[in-house]
Coordinates of C-alpha atoms in Angstrom, one line a residue:
M276 CA -0.3 -0.3 -0.2
R277 CA 1.5 3.7 -1.0
F278 CA 1.1 6.5 1.5
S279 CA 2.6 10.3 0.5
F280 CA 3.7 13.3 3.4
G281 CA 1.6 16.7 2.7
P282 CA 3.4 20.0 3.9
R283 CA 4.4 20.5 7.5
D284 CA 4.6 24.0 8.1
P285 CA 0.8 25.3 7.8
G286 CA 2.1 28.9 7.5
M287 CA 4.4 27.6 5.0
R288 CA 2.1 27.1 3.1
A289 CA 0.4 30.0 2.6
R290 CA 3.4 31.7 1.6
L291 CA 3.7 29.3 -1.3
Q292 CA 0.0 29.1 -1.9
T293 CA 0.2 31.4 -5.6
I294 CA 2.8 29.7 -6.5
D295 CA 1.8 26.9 -9.7
E296 CA 3.6 23.4 -9.5
Q297 CA 5.4 25.0 -13.2
D298 CA 6.6 28.0 -11.1
R299 CA 8.0 25.5 -8.0
Y300 CA 10.5 23.7 -10.3
E301 CA 11.0 26.3 -12.1
F302 CA 12.2 28.4 -9.5
I303 CA 14.6 24.9 -8.1
V304 CA 16.3 24.6 -12.1
R305 CA 17.0 28.4 -11.9
Q306 CA 18.9 27.7 -8.7
H307 CA 21.1 24.7 -9.5
L308 CA 20.9 26.1 -12.6
A309 CA 23.6 29.9 -11.3
A310 CA 25.8 26.8 -8.9
L311 CA 26.4 25.6 -11.9
R312 CA 26.9 29.0 -13.5
R313 CA 30.0 29.6 -10.7
R314 CA 31.2 26.4 -10.5
L315 CA 31.8 26.8 -14.4
R316 CA 33.6 30.4 -14.6
R317 CA 35.6 29.9 -11.3
R318 CA 36.8 26.3 -12.7
N319 CA 38.0 28.0 -16.1
G320 CA 39.5 31.5 -15.3
R321 CA 36.5 33.7 -14.1
R322 CA 38.7 35.7 -12.7
S323 CA 42.1 36.1 -14.2
A324 CA 43.1 39.3 -15.5
N325 CA 42.7 37.8 -19.0
P326 CA 39.2 39.9 -20.3
L327 CA 39.3 37.1 -23.4
Q328 CA 39.7 34.7 -20.8
R329 CA 36.6 35.9 -18.5
R330 CA 34.2 36.4 -21.1
A331 CA 35.1 32.7 -22.9
A332 CA 34.2 31.6 -19.3
D333 CA 31.4 32.6 -19.0
R334 CA 30.1 31.8 -23.0
H335 CA 30.8 27.9 -21.6
A336 CA 29.1 28.5 -18.6
R337 CA 25.9 30.4 -20.0
D338 CA 26.4 27.5 -22.7
Q339 CA 26.2 24.1 -20.9
S340 CA 23.1 25.9 -18.6
R341 CA 21.2 26.0 -21.7
K342 CA 21.9 22.1 -22.3
L343 CA 21.1 21.6 -19.1
K344 CA 18.4 23.7 -18.2
K345 CA 16.6 22.7 -21.8
Q346 CA 17.7 18.6 -20.0
L347 CA 16.0 19.4 -16.4
L348 CA 12.4 20.5 -17.3
A349 CA 11.4 18.5 -20.3
N350 CA 11.6 16.0 -17.0
R351 CA 10.1 18.5 -14.8
R352 CA 7.0 17.2 -12.5
P353 CA 5.8 18.9 -8.8
M354 CA 7.9 20.1 -6.3
N355 CA 7.6 19.8 -2.7
K356 CA 6.1 23.8 -1.4
A357 CA 7.7 23.2 2.0
A358 CA 11.8 23.0 0.0
L359 CA 12.2 26.4 -1.9
L360 CA 12.2 27.6 2.2
V361 CA 13.8 25.0 4.4
K362 CA 16.4 25.4 6.1
H363 CA 18.6 23.0 7.6
R364 CA 17.4 21.7 11.4
H365 CA 19.1 20.7 14.2
S366 CA 17.8 16.9 16.0
R367 CA 20.1 15.5 18.0
L368 CA 19.4 12.0 17.7
L369 CA 20.5 12.0 13.9
D370 CA 23.6 14.8 14.7
G371 CA 24.4 12.2 17.6
L372 CA 24.0 8.6 14.7
D373 CA 25.2 11.7 11.6
P374 CA 27.9 13.5 13.2
K375 CA 28.7 15.6 9.6
R376 CA 25.7 15.9 8.4
E377 CA 25.2 20.0 9.3
T378 CA 28.7 20.1 7.1
R379 CA 27.1 17.2 4.2
W380 CA 23.9 19.6 4.1
K381 CA 22.8 21.1 1.1
N382 CA 20.4 24.5 0.4
F383 CA 18.6 23.1 -2.1
G384 CA 19.7 24.9 -5.2
A385 CA 22.8 22.8 -5.5
R386 CA 20.8 19.5 -4.9
K387 CA 21.9 17.1 -8.5
L388 CA 18.1 16.6 -10.0
R389 CA 17.3 13.4 -10.4
K390 CA 14.9 12.2 -13.6
K391 CA 12.7 9.7 -10.9
P392 CA 13.0 10.1 -7.3
F393 CA 15.9 8.9 -4.7
H394 CA 14.9 5.6 -3.7
M395 CA 15.2 4.7 0.1
S396 CA 13.9 1.5 1.7
F397 CA 13.8 0.8 5.7
K398 CA 14.5 -3.7 5.9
S399 CA 14.1 -5.5 9.8
F400 CA 13.1 -1.9 11.0
N401 CA 13.6 -3.5 15.0
F402 CA 15.5 -1.7 17.5
L403 CA 14.6 -5.4 19.9
E404 CA 16.3 -7.4 17.0
D405 CA 19.1 -5.7 15.0
P406 CA 19.1 -2.4 16.9
V407 CA 23.1 -2.0 14.6
G408 CA 20.9 -1.8 11.4
T409 CA 18.1 -0.1 12.5
M410 CA 20.2 2.8 13.0
E411 CA 22.8 1.8 10.0
Q412 CA 19.4 2.4 7.3
I413 CA 18.4 5.7 10.2
A414 CA 22.0 7.7 9.1
K415 CA 21.3 6.8 5.9
L416 CA 18.4 8.3 5.6
S417 CA 19.3 11.5 7.0
E418 CA 23.3 11.5 4.7
A419 CA 19.7 11.1 2.0
E420 CA 17.8 13.5 3.9
C421 CA 20.8 16.0 3.4
N422 CA 21.7 15.8 -0.4
E423 CA 18.5 14.6 -2.1
I424 CA 15.3 16.8 -3.8
E425 CA 12.7 14.5 -3.5
I426 CA 13.4 10.6 -1.8
R427 CA 10.6 8.2 -1.4
L428 CA 11.1 5.4 1.2
D429 CA 9.9 2.1 1.5
F430 CA 8.8 0.0 4.3
D431 CA 9.7 -3.4 3.5
D432 CA 8.8 -6.0 6.8
D433 CA 6.2 -7.4 6.9
Y434 CA 4.6 -6.0 9.9
C435 CA 5.7 -4.1 13.2
L436 CA 7.6 -5.8 15.3
D437 CA 9.1 -3.2 17.3
A438 CA 7.4 0.2 18.4
G439 CA 10.8 1.0 19.1
A440 CA 11.9 1.6 15.7
F441 CA 8.8 3.7 15.2
L442 CA 8.7 6.6 18.1
V443 CA 12.9 6.8 17.1
L444 CA 11.5 8.1 13.6
A445 CA 8.6 10.0 15.3
D446 CA 11.5 12.0 17.6
F447 CA 13.3 12.6 14.4
W448 CA 11.7 13.0 11.8
N449 CA 10.0 16.6 11.7
Q450 CA 14.0 17.7 11.8
L451 CA 14.3 16.0 8.2
S452 CA 14.2 18.5 4.9
P453 CA 11.1 18.1 3.9
V454 CA 12.2 15.9 0.6
I455 CA 11.2 11.8 1.4
R456 CA 7.3 12.4 -0.4
S457 CA 6.2 8.7 -0.4
G458 CA 6.4 5.3 0.2
R459 CA 5.2 1.7 0.5
M460 CA 3.7 -0.2 3.7
S461 CA 1.9 -3.4 4.3
A462 CA -1.3 -2.9 5.4
P463 CA 0.1 -4.6 9.6
I464 CA 2.0 -1.9 9.3
L465 CA -0.7 0.8 7.4
K466 CA -2.4 0.3 11.0
V467 CA -0.2 0.4 14.0
V468 CA 0.6 3.7 12.2
S469 CA -2.8 4.7 12.0
A470 CA -4.0 3.6 15.7
T471 CA -0.6 5.1 17.4
G472 CA -0.8 8.3 16.2
I473 CA 2.5 8.3 14.8
D474 CA 1.0 9.0 10.5
E475 CA -0.3 12.7 12.4
D476 CA 3.5 13.4 14.4
I477 CA 5.0 13.3 11.0
R478 CA 1.7 14.3 8.6
I479 CA 1.4 11.0 6.3
Q480 CA -0.9 10.3 4.1
L481 CA -2.3 6.9 3.8
E482 CA -4.0 5.2 1.9
G483 CA -6.3 2.1 2.6
V484 CA -6.9 1.5 6.1
R485 CA -10.0 1.3 6.8
N486 CA -10.1 0.1 10.0
H487 CA -8.1 -0.8 13.1
N488 CA -9.5 -4.9 13.9
D489 CA -6.7 -6.3 15.2
V490 CA -4.7 -3.7 16.7
W491 CA -5.7 -1.8 19.9
A492 CA -3.2 1.2 20.7
Y493 CA -1.6 3.2 23.2
P494 CA -1.0 6.4 21.2
I495 CA 3.0 8.2 21.4
Q496 CA 2.8 10.2 24.5
R497 CA 5.3 13.5 25.2
R498 CA 6.1 15.0 28.4
R499 CA 6.0 18.0 26.6
P500 CA 3.6 18.7 23.1
K501 CA 5.4 18.8 20.4
F502 CA 7.8 22.3 19.3
S503 CA 6.0 23.5 22.5
T504 CA 8.6 25.8 24.5
R505 CA 10.6 26.1 27.5
D506 CA 9.2 28.6 28.9
E507 CA 7.0 28.6 32.1
G508 CA 3.6 28.8 29.9
A509 CA 4.8 24.7 28.8
Q510 CA 4.3 23.2 31.7
L511 CA 0.7 23.9 31.4
N512 CA 0.7 21.6 29.4
W513 CA 3.1 18.5 30.6
Q514 CA 2.3 14.9 30.6
E515 CA 2.8 14.2 33.5
R516 CA 4.1 11.7 34.1
E517 CA 1.6 9.5 36.3
S518 CA -1.4 10.5 34.2
I519 CA 0.8 8.3 31.2
A520 CA 0.7 5.3 34.2
D521 CA -2.7 5.8 34.3
Q522 CA -4.3 5.8 31.0
L523 CA -1.2 2.8 30.3
V524 CA -2.5 0.6 33.2
G525 CA -6.3 1.4 31.7
S526 CA -4.6 0.1 27.9
F527 CA -3.5 -3.2 29.7
D528 CA -6.2 -3.7 31.3
E529 CA -8.2 -3.5 28.1
W530 CA -6.1 -5.6 26.3
V531 CA -6.7 -8.5 28.5
G532 CA -10.5 -8.4 28.5
V533 CA -9.7 -9.2 24.1
P534 CA -11.1 -12.1 23.1
T535 CA -8.6 -14.6 21.9
G536 CA -10.5 -16.9 19.9
D537 CA -10.0 -19.2 22.2
P538 CA -12.8 -21.4 24.8
E539 CA -10.3 -22.4 27.4
L540 CA -9.2 -18.9 27.5
D541 CA -12.0 -16.4 26.8
H542 CA -15.6 -16.2 29.4
D543 CA -18.9 -18.1 28.3
E544 CA -20.4 -16.1 30.9
D545 CA -19.3 -13.0 31.5
S546 CA -19.1 -10.7 28.1
S547 CA -16.6 -8.6 30.0
G548 CA -13.7 -10.2 29.5
W549 CA -10.1 -10.6 32.4
E550 CA -8.7 -7.8 33.8
L551 CA -5.1 -7.8 35.5
S552 CA -5.1 -7.6 39.3
D553 CA -4.5 -5.0 41.4
I554 CA -0.7 -6.4 42.2
G555 CA -0.9 -6.2 38.5
K556 CA -1.8 -2.1 37.8
Q557 CA -0.4 -1.3 41.1
N558 CA 3.2 -3.1 38.7
I559 CA 2.0 -1.6 35.1
S560 CA 1.9 1.5 37.3
A561 CA 5.4 2.0 39.7
M562 CA 7.0 0.6 36.3
V563 CA 6.2 3.5 34.0
G564 CA 6.6 6.4 36.9
E565 CA 9.9 4.9 37.8
V566 CA 10.7 4.7 33.4
L567 CA 9.3 8.3 33.4
C568 CA 10.6 9.5 36.3
N569 CA 14.6 8.9 35.6
A570 CA 14.2 10.4 32.2
E571 CA 12.9 13.3 33.6
R572 CA 16.4 12.9 35.9
H573 CA 18.9 11.6 32.9
S574 CA 18.4 12.5 30.5
Q575 CA 19.0 16.6 30.4
P576 CA 22.6 17.0 31.9
G577 CA 22.3 19.8 35.4
S578 CA 18.2 19.3 35.5
D579 CA 16.2 17.1 36.2
D580 CA 13.1 18.6 33.5
G581 CA 13.9 15.6 30.4
D582 CA 11.2 15.3 28.5
W583 CA 10.0 11.9 27.3
S584 CA 8.0 10.2 24.7
V585 CA 6.3 6.7 25.2
M586 CA 3.8 4.2 22.3
G587 CA 2.1 1.1 22.3
F588 CA -0.1 -1.4 20.8
M589 CA -1.0 -4.9 20.6
A590 CA -2.1 -6.5 17.7
R591 CA -3.6 -10.2 17.3
R592 CA -1.9 -12.5 14.8
N593 CA -1.7 -15.7 14.1
G594 CA 1.3 -17.4 15.8
P595 CA 3.4 -20.2 14.3
D596 CA 0.8 -23.4 15.5
G597 CA -2.2 -20.9 13.6
K598 CA -4.3 -19.5 16.8
K599 CA -4.6 -16.6 17.1
T600 CA -2.1 -14.9 20.0
H601 CA -2.3 -11.5 21.6
Q602 CA 1.7 -9.2 20.8
C603 CA 2.6 -7.0 22.8
F604 CA 5.2 -3.3 22.0
L605 CA 5.4 -1.0 23.9
A606 CA 9.0 1.6 24.4
F607 CA 10.1 4.4 26.2
L608 CA 12.4 7.5 25.0
S609 CA 14.5 10.6 26.5
V610 CA 16.6 12.3 23.7
G611 CA 19.2 13.1 26.2
Q612 CA 23.1 12.3 27.4
S613 CA 23.2 8.2 27.9
M614 CA 22.1 6.4 31.2
A615 CA 26.1 5.9 30.8
E616 CA 27.0 10.2 31.2
S617 CA 24.1 10.1 33.3
L618 CA 26.5 8.1 35.9
M619 CA 29.4 10.9 36.1
H620 CA 27.2 13.0 38.3
A621 CA 26.3 9.9 40.6
D622 CA 26.7 9.0 44.2
P623 CA 30.3 8.5 44.5
K624 CA 29.3 4.7 46.3
V625 CA 26.8 4.1 43.5
R626 CA 30.1 5.3 41.1
A627 CA 32.5 3.1 43.7
F628 CA 30.1 1.0 42.7
V629 CA 30.2 1.0 38.9
D630 CA 33.5 1.5 38.5
K631 CA 34.6 -1.6 40.4
Y632 CA 32.3 -3.5 37.9
V633 CA 33.9 -1.5 35.1
A634 CA 37.6 -2.3 36.2
G635 CA 36.4 -6.4 37.2
H636 CA 36.2 -6.8 33.0
R637 CA 38.9 -4.2 31.9
G638 CA 39.8 -7.1 29.1
S639 CA 36.8 -8.2 28.4
G640 CA 36.6 -6.1 25.2
I641 CA 33.8 -4.0 25.7
S642 CA 34.0 -0.5 26.5
K643 CA 33.8 1.3 30.0
A644 CA 30.9 2.9 28.8
T645 CA 29.1 -0.4 27.8
L646 CA 30.1 -2.3 31.1
A647 CA 28.6 1.7 33.1
T648 CA 25.1 1.0 31.6
V649 CA 25.1 -3.0 32.2
A650 CA 26.1 -2.0 36.0
A651 CA 23.5 0.8 35.4
L652 CA 21.0 -1.9 34.9
Q653 CA 21.1 -3.4 38.2
D654 CA 18.4 -2.1 41.5
R655 CA 20.1 1.5 43.3
V656 CA 21.5 2.1 41.1
T657 CA 21.1 5.2 39.4
G658 CA 22.5 8.8 38.6
D659 CA 20.4 11.2 41.1
P660 CA 22.4 11.7 44.4
D661 CA 19.7 13.0 46.0
A662 CA 17.5 9.6 44.8
Y663 CA 20.2 6.9 45.8
A664 CA 20.1 9.6 49.8
D665 CA 16.8 8.8 49.8
G666 CA 16.5 5.4 49.2
R667 CA 14.1 5.6 46.0
G668 CA 14.9 5.7 42.2
G669 CA 17.2 2.4 40.3
T670 CA 14.7 0.6 39.6
G671 CA 13.0 1.4 36.1
L672 CA 14.6 -1.2 34.1
Q673 CA 14.1 -4.1 36.2
D674 CA 11.1 -3.1 36.8
V675 CA 10.1 -3.3 32.7
I676 CA 12.2 -6.5 32.6
D677 CA 10.4 -8.1 35.5
F678 CA 6.9 -7.1 34.0
A679 CA 7.7 -8.3 30.4
Y680 CA 8.9 -11.6 31.8
D681 CA 5.7 -11.5 34.1
L682 CA 2.7 -10.5 31.2
A683 CA 4.1 -13.1 29.0
G684 CA 3.6 -15.7 31.7
G685 CA 6.7 -18.7 31.0
G686 CA 6.2 -21.4 28.3
T687 CA 6.3 -20.6 24.8
N688 CA 5.2 -17.7 24.7
M689 CA 8.1 -16.5 27.0
A690 CA 10.1 -17.5 24.0
K691 CA 9.5 -14.4 22.9
A692 CA 9.8 -11.9 25.5
R693 CA 12.3 -9.0 24.4
V694 CA 13.9 -6.6 26.4
T695 CA 16.7 -4.0 23.8
I696 CA 18.4 -0.7 25.8
V697 CA 19.9 1.3 23.7
S698 CA 22.2 4.7 25.7
G699 CA 25.3 5.9 23.5
K700 CA 26.6 3.9 22.1
S701 CA 25.6 0.7 24.1
C702 CA 22.9 -1.7 23.6
I703 CA 22.1 -4.5 25.9
R704 CA 19.2 -6.5 24.7
L705 CA 18.2 -9.6 26.9
K706 CA 16.8 -12.6 26.2
P707 CA 15.3 -15.8 27.4
P708 CA 17.6 -17.1 29.0
I709 CA 19.0 -14.0 30.3
L710 CA 16.2 -12.2 30.5
K711 CA 14.5 -11.9 34.4
G712 CA 16.9 -10.3 37.2
R713 CA 17.2 -12.3 40.4
R714 CA 17.0 -11.5 44.4
D715 CA 17.4 -13.1 47.0
D716 CA 14.6 -12.2 49.1
S717 CA 11.9 -9.7 48.2
T718 CA 13.8 -6.7 50.5
K719 CA 16.9 -7.4 48.1
P720 CA 17.7 -5.1 45.0
R721 CA 17.4 -7.5 41.2
Y722 CA 20.6 -8.0 39.2
Q723 CA 21.0 -8.8 35.8
W724 CA 24.4 -9.5 34.9
C725 CA 24.2 -10.7 31.6
N726 CA 25.7 -13.9 31.4
A727 CA 23.6 -16.8 31.9
A728 CA 25.6 -17.6 35.5
N729 CA 23.8 -13.9 36.7
D730 CA 27.1 -14.1 37.6
P731 CA 29.3 -10.2 37.8
A732 CA 32.6 -11.8 38.2
I733 CA 32.1 -13.1 34.3
P734 CA 32.2 -10.5 31.7
P735 CA 28.7 -10.1 29.7
D736 CA 27.3 -12.9 27.3
R737 CA 28.3 -10.8 23.6
D738 CA 24.6 -11.7 22.0
I739 CA 24.0 -9.6 25.4
V740 CA 26.2 -6.9 25.6
F741 CA 27.5 -5.1 22.7
D742 CA 29.5 -1.8 21.4
M743 CA 27.0 0.1 18.6
P744 CA 29.3 1.2 16.1
R745 CA 26.9 4.4 15.9
Y746 CA 25.7 7.0 18.8
F747 CA 22.3 7.3 20.4
A748 CA 21.5 10.7 21.7
G749 CA 19.4 9.3 24.7
T750 CA 17.8 6.1 26.0
L751 CA 15.3 4.0 24.1
V752 CA 14.4 1.2 25.5
T753 CA 11.4 -0.8 23.7
V754 CA 10.3 -3.8 25.4
A755 CA 8.2 -7.0 23.2
F756 CA 6.0 -10.2 24.3
T757 CA 3.3 -12.7 23.7
L758 CA 0.7 -12.0 26.3
D759 CA -0.7 -15.0 28.1
L760 CA -4.0 -15.0 29.0
S761 CA -3.8 -18.1 30.4
L762 CA -2.1 -15.6 34.1
E763 CA -4.7 -14.3 33.8
R764 CA -7.4 -17.0 34.0
D765 CA -5.4 -18.8 37.4
E766 CA -5.5 -14.9 38.9
A767 CA -9.5 -14.5 38.1
E768 CA -9.6 -17.6 39.5
G769 CA -7.7 -16.8 42.8
K770 CA -5.1 -19.7 42.3
D771 CA -2.5 -17.2 41.6
D772 CA -2.2 -12.7 42.9
A773 CA 1.3 -12.5 43.3
D774 CA 2.4 -11.7 40.0
D775 CA 0.3 -10.4 36.2

């Protein structure tokens, strides 16, 4: 199915509404030809002291310009209105992934005109399974955005298998030049993009989305509205993390009540479906609150005023055995400093704990920053010295892991449970059997040292923990699991009310 993009700036659209398509294209052509003439004149002696040589350089530049103009106007096509006035836009995420982005960026008069749009495709666009490849694809898009006039972008996956990838896409999209005009997505991905509000966030015009059947969304939410300023009045529009936690609890409560089509799991007498236990609701609420609180405290150096965004969805899809499964996806994003960088300001006791672990694996082949990120995964390790002194904070990541583990419920479902953390140049990609942390008893901290023995003396498994070739300016926590409704059935029957 196709999609296309509309103008993102209503003011810009109003300023250009009197320019027709032919004038718009010829404007770009004139800019391009003027740049060509300047290059040819410099190359062929425009500044020579010999007047004959200067006139010859002028004639050659004009002749070449006329020839190219005929070719370009013969291939006339509509241009993006917003492209005429666009300037380079900074993006912390894109600038981190593509450090030369600003110096590479060209104004539209200097960009190469092609007969057809420059074509790109995203395949395996998924931080859960291919974080390195996903970051490389985003970096290539950043490079093309700096040089191309028109891009066609296809999403070649059959399904959306990671909320995190699209949450990141929504964060940087409006810092791109408005050159992505069209593309292709599968019907299942179009449904997710539409249901979660990503289409509105990036002003995408979808074709063929008739309904959101088999998709239940928790639409993208941010601490501050997109493009809002940081003045005092902006505080009135903040999305409080307590409200977000309540909304997400409500979404999961709805999702566990969605019928599966399996008579052994679905209610026959009670049409209201299953619901989360009170303990389950409390655990999810606490988990969300702690993750978002961490983002506010740690994403901006020297401030507890950081931003965050969150998005999730559940999709009903066919499992390997042909039965319907409920696959859940949830992602949290904070843009700014990495987890390892935030630990530089931690309490001295926390720093000593982290430094000891890093020093113990100096020869492991894993960078200090990534080893510090593993240390930050443990309970009670926080970059906020005040939170540590008060005995709070530092539990959010273990809460997320427990959340995925408990709602997957074990058995065959557990094989699909994933929690991936991307921060700076570090990646932790947790999956069974290395997933849930260990604690000696309910009063002790949880530890997950990312190796089969869960032993801090053993280096992390290199398939679980590794360095990234590119820098991610912030922290992404993305989660996927197949919901185990048999666990909810046991709770409803009173067999187990300890977990959900």
